[in-house]
Short mmCIF file of C-alpha atoms in Angstrom, two decimals:
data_model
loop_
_atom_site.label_atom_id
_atom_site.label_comp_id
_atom_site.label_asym_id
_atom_site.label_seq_id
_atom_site.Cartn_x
_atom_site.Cartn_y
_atom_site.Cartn_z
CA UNK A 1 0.00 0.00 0.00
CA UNK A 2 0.98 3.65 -1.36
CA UNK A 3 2.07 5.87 2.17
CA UNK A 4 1.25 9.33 2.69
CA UNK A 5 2.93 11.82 0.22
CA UNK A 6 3.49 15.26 0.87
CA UNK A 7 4.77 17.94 -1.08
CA UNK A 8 6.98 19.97 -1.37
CA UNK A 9 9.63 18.44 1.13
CA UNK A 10 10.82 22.29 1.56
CA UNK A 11 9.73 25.78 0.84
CA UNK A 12 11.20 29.26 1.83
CA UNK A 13 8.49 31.96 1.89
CA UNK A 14 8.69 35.47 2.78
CA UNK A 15 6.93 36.73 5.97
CA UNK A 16 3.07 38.19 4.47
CA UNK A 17 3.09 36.14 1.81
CA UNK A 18 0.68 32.99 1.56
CA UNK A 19 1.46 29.16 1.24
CA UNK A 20 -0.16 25.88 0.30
CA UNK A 21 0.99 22.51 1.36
CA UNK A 22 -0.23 19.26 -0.33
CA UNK A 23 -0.87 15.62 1.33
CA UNK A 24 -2.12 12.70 -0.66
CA UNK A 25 -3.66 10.12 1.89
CA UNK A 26 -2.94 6.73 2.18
CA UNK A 27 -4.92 4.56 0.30
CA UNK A 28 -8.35 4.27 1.92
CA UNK A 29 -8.15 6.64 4.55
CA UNK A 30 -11.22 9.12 4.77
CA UNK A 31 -9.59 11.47 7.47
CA UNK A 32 -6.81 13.95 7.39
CA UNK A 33 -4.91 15.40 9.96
CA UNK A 34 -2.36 18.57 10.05
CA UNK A 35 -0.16 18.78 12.54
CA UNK A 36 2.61 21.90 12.87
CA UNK A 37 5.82 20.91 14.98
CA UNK A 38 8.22 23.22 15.62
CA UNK A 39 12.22 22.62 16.19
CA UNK A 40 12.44 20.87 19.45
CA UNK A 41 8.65 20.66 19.92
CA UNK A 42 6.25 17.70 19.72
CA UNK A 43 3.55 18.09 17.15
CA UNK A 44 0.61 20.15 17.65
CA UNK A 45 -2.85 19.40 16.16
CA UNK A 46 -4.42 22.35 13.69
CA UNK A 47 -7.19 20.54 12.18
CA UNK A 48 -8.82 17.59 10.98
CA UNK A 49 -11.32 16.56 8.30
CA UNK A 50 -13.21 13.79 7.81
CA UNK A 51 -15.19 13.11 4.20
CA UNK A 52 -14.63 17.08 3.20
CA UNK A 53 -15.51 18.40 6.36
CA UNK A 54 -13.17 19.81 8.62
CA UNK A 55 -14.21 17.84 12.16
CA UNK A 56 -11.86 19.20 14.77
CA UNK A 57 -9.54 22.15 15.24
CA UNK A 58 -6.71 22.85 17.03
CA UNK A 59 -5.52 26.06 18.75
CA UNK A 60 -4.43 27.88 15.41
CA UNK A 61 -5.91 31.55 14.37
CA UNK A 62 -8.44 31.00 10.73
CA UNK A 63 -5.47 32.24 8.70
CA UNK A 64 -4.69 28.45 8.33
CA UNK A 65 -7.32 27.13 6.54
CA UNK A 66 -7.64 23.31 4.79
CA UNK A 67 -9.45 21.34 2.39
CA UNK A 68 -10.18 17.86 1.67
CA UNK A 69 -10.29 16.34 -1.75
CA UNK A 70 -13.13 13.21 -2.68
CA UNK A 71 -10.13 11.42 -3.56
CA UNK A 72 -8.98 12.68 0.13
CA UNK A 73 -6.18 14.23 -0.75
CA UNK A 74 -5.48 17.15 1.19
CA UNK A 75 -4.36 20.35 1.23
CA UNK A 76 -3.10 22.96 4.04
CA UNK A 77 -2.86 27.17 3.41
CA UNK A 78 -1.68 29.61 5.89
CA UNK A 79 -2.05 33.24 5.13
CA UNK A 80 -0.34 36.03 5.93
CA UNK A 81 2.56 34.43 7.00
CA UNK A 82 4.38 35.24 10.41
CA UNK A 83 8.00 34.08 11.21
CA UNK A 84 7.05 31.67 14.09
CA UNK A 85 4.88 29.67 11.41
CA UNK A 86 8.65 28.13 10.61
CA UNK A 87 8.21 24.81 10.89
CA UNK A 88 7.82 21.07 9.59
CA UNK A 89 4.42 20.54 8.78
CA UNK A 90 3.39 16.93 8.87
CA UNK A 91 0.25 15.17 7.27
CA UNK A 92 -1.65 12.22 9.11
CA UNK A 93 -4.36 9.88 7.49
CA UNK A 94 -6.18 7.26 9.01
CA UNK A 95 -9.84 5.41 8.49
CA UNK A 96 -12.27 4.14 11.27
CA UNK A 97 -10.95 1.08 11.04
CA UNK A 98 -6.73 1.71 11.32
CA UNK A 99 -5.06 1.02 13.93
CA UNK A 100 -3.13 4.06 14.23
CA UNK A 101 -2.12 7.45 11.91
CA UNK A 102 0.13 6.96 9.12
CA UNK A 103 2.18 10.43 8.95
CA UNK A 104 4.39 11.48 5.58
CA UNK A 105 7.79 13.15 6.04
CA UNK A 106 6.72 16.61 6.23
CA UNK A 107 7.21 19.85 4.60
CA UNK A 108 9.51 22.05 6.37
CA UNK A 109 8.53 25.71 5.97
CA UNK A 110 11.22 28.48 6.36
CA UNK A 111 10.16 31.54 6.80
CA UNK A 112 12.29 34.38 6.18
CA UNK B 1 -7.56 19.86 28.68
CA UNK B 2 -5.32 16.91 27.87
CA UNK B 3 -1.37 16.90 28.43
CA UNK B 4 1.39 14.51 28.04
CA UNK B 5 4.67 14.62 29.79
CA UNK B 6 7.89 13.33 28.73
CA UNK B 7 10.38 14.81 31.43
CA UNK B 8 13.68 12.84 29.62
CA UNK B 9 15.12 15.68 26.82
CA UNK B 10 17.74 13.33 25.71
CA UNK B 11 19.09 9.63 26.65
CA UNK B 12 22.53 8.61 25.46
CA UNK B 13 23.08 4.62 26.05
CA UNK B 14 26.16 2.44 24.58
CA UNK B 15 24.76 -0.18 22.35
CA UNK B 16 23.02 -3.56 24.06
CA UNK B 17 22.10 -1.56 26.71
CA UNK B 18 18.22 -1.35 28.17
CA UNK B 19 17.28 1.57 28.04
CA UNK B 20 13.24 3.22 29.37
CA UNK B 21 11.98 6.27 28.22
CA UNK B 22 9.01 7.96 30.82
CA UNK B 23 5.32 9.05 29.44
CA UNK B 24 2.88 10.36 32.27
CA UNK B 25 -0.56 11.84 30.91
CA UNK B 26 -3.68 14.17 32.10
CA UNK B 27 -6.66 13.66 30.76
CA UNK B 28 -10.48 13.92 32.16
CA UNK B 29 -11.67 11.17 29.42
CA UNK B 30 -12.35 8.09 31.17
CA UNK B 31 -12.04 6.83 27.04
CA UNK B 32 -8.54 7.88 25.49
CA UNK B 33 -5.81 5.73 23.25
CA UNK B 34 -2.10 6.25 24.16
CA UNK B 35 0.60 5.71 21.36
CA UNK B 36 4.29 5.79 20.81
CA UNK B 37 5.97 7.10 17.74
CA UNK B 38 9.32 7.33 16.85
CA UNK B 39 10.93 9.45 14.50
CA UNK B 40 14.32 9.45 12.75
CA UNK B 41 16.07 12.21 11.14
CA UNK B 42 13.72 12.40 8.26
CA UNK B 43 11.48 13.38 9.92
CA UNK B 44 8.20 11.01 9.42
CA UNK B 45 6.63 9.36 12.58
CA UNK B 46 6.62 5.99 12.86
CA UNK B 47 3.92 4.37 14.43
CA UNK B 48 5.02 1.90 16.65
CA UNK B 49 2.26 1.14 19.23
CA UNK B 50 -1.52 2.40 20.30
CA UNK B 51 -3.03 1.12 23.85
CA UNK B 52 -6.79 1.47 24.76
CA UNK B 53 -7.51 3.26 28.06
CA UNK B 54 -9.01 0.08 29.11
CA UNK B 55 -6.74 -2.55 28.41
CA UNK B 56 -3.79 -2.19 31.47
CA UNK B 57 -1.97 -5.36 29.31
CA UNK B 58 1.98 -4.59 29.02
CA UNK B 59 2.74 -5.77 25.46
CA UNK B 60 5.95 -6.81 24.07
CA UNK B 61 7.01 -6.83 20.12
CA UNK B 62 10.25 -7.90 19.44
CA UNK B 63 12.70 -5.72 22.03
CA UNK B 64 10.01 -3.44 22.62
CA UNK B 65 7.98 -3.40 25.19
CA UNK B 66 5.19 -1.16 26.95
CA UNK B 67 4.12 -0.31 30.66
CA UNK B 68 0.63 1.13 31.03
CA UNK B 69 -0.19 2.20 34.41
CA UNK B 70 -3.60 3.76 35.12
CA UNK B 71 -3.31 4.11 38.51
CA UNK B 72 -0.33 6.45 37.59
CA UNK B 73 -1.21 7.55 34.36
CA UNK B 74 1.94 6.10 33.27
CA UNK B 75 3.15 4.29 29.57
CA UNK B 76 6.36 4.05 29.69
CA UNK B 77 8.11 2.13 26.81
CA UNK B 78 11.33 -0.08 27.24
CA UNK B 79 13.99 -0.96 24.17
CA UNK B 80 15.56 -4.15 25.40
CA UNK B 81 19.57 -4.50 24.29
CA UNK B 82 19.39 -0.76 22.48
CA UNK B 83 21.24 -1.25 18.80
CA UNK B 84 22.52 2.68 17.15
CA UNK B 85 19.33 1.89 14.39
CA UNK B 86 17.06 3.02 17.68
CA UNK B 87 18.62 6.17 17.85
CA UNK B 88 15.55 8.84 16.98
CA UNK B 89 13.09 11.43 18.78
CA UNK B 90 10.50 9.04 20.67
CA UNK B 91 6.81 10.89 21.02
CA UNK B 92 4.15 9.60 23.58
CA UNK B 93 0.84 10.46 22.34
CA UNK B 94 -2.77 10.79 23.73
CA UNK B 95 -5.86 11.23 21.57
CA UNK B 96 -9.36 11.11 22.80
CA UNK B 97 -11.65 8.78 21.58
CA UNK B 98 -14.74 9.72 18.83
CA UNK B 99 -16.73 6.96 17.87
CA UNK B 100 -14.24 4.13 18.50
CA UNK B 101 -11.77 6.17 16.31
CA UNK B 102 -8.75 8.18 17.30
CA UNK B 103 -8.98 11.78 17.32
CA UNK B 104 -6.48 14.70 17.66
CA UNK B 105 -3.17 13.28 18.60
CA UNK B 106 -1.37 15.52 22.25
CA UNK B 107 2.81 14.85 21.79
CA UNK B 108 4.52 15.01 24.81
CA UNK B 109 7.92 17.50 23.98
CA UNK B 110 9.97 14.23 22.78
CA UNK B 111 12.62 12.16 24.21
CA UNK B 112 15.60 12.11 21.87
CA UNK B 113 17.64 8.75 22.29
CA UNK B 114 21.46 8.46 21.49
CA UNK B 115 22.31 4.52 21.42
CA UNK B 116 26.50 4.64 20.97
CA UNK B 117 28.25 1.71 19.03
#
């Protein structure tokens, strides 16, 4: 089975400006987690959808916003960007009936 | 509110040693799932272990094994004769629990283990 995918693996934006991360799911998987983890840091939750809904949100202002694909892919934009938003951005998909998460690599986000 | 605690920063063992890194969690749910993850330099989180709030079992895979203490809100995970491929950032993990699923994953800060040849 295909894992989760994310792209890109690293991006350098400019504080103000705006940025979209992609996640294709692992096979199957319905829900989609984003989860923001900063150097040193464990990861923190910022949202979760489940069929194209966003079902659960994490302490994060609305300037990061998500979607959810039918093929439940996934996708993760943050406006307005601030300099503590540096950080590696991981992807999570699971399905009622896993175990567990399945988490890609990450995106790390510089910026500058 | 929930919070997990992981008071080790960094471990540094010499290979074939045992070596047990410390989760203690807060949590009001009376259903939660606890998990460990590791993760290596590049920087995707392994999965390595989920535990139901109301199975106290210990488990053992392998060299791994797992401690879950209610009574202390304890789940403390043991690597059994360490080998330098261990060496990573361990993560204990509590989510609550929605509809027999998992939902929204609390990291403790990480434990980051150093196993020496």
């Amino acid at each position: 089975e295909t894992g989760v995918t994310q792209s890109p693996t690293h991006l350098i934006k400019t504080r103000g400006q705006q940025v979209t991360l992609r996640c294709s799911s692992q096979s199957g998987h319905n829900t989609v987690s984003w989860y923001q983890q900063a150097l040193g840091q464990g990861p923190q939750f910022i949202f979760q959808y489940y069929r194209e809904e966003e079902n659960g949100r994490g302490n994060f202002p609305p300037r990061f916003s998500g979607l959810q694909f039918p093929n439940y892919s996934s996708e993760l934009n943050v406006n307005a960007l601030e300099l503590d938003d540096s950080a590696l951005y991981l992807c999570a998909s699971s399905s009622p009936q896993r175990y567990g998460y399945t988490f890609g690599s990450g995106t790390r986000l510089t910026v500058v | 509110a929930q919070k997990v605690t992981q008071a080790q920063t960094e471990i540094s063992v010499v290979e074939k040693e045992d070596v047990t890194l410390d989760c203690v969690y807060e949590t009001r749910d009376t259903t939660y799932y606890l998990f460990w993850y590791k993760q290596p330099p590049s920087g995707e989180l392994v999965f390595l272990i989920r535990r139901n709030s109301f199975d106290e079992q210990n488990e053992i895979s392998g060299r791994y094994s797992w401690n879950f203490q209610k009574s202390t809100s304890s789940f403390n995970f043991t690597i059994t004769a360490s080998q330098v491929v261990d060496s990573a950032v361990y993560f204990c993990a509590l989510s609550e629990a929605r509809g027999g699923s998992n939902y929204k994953l609390t990291f403790g800060k990480g434990t980051l283990l150093t196993v020496n040849p």
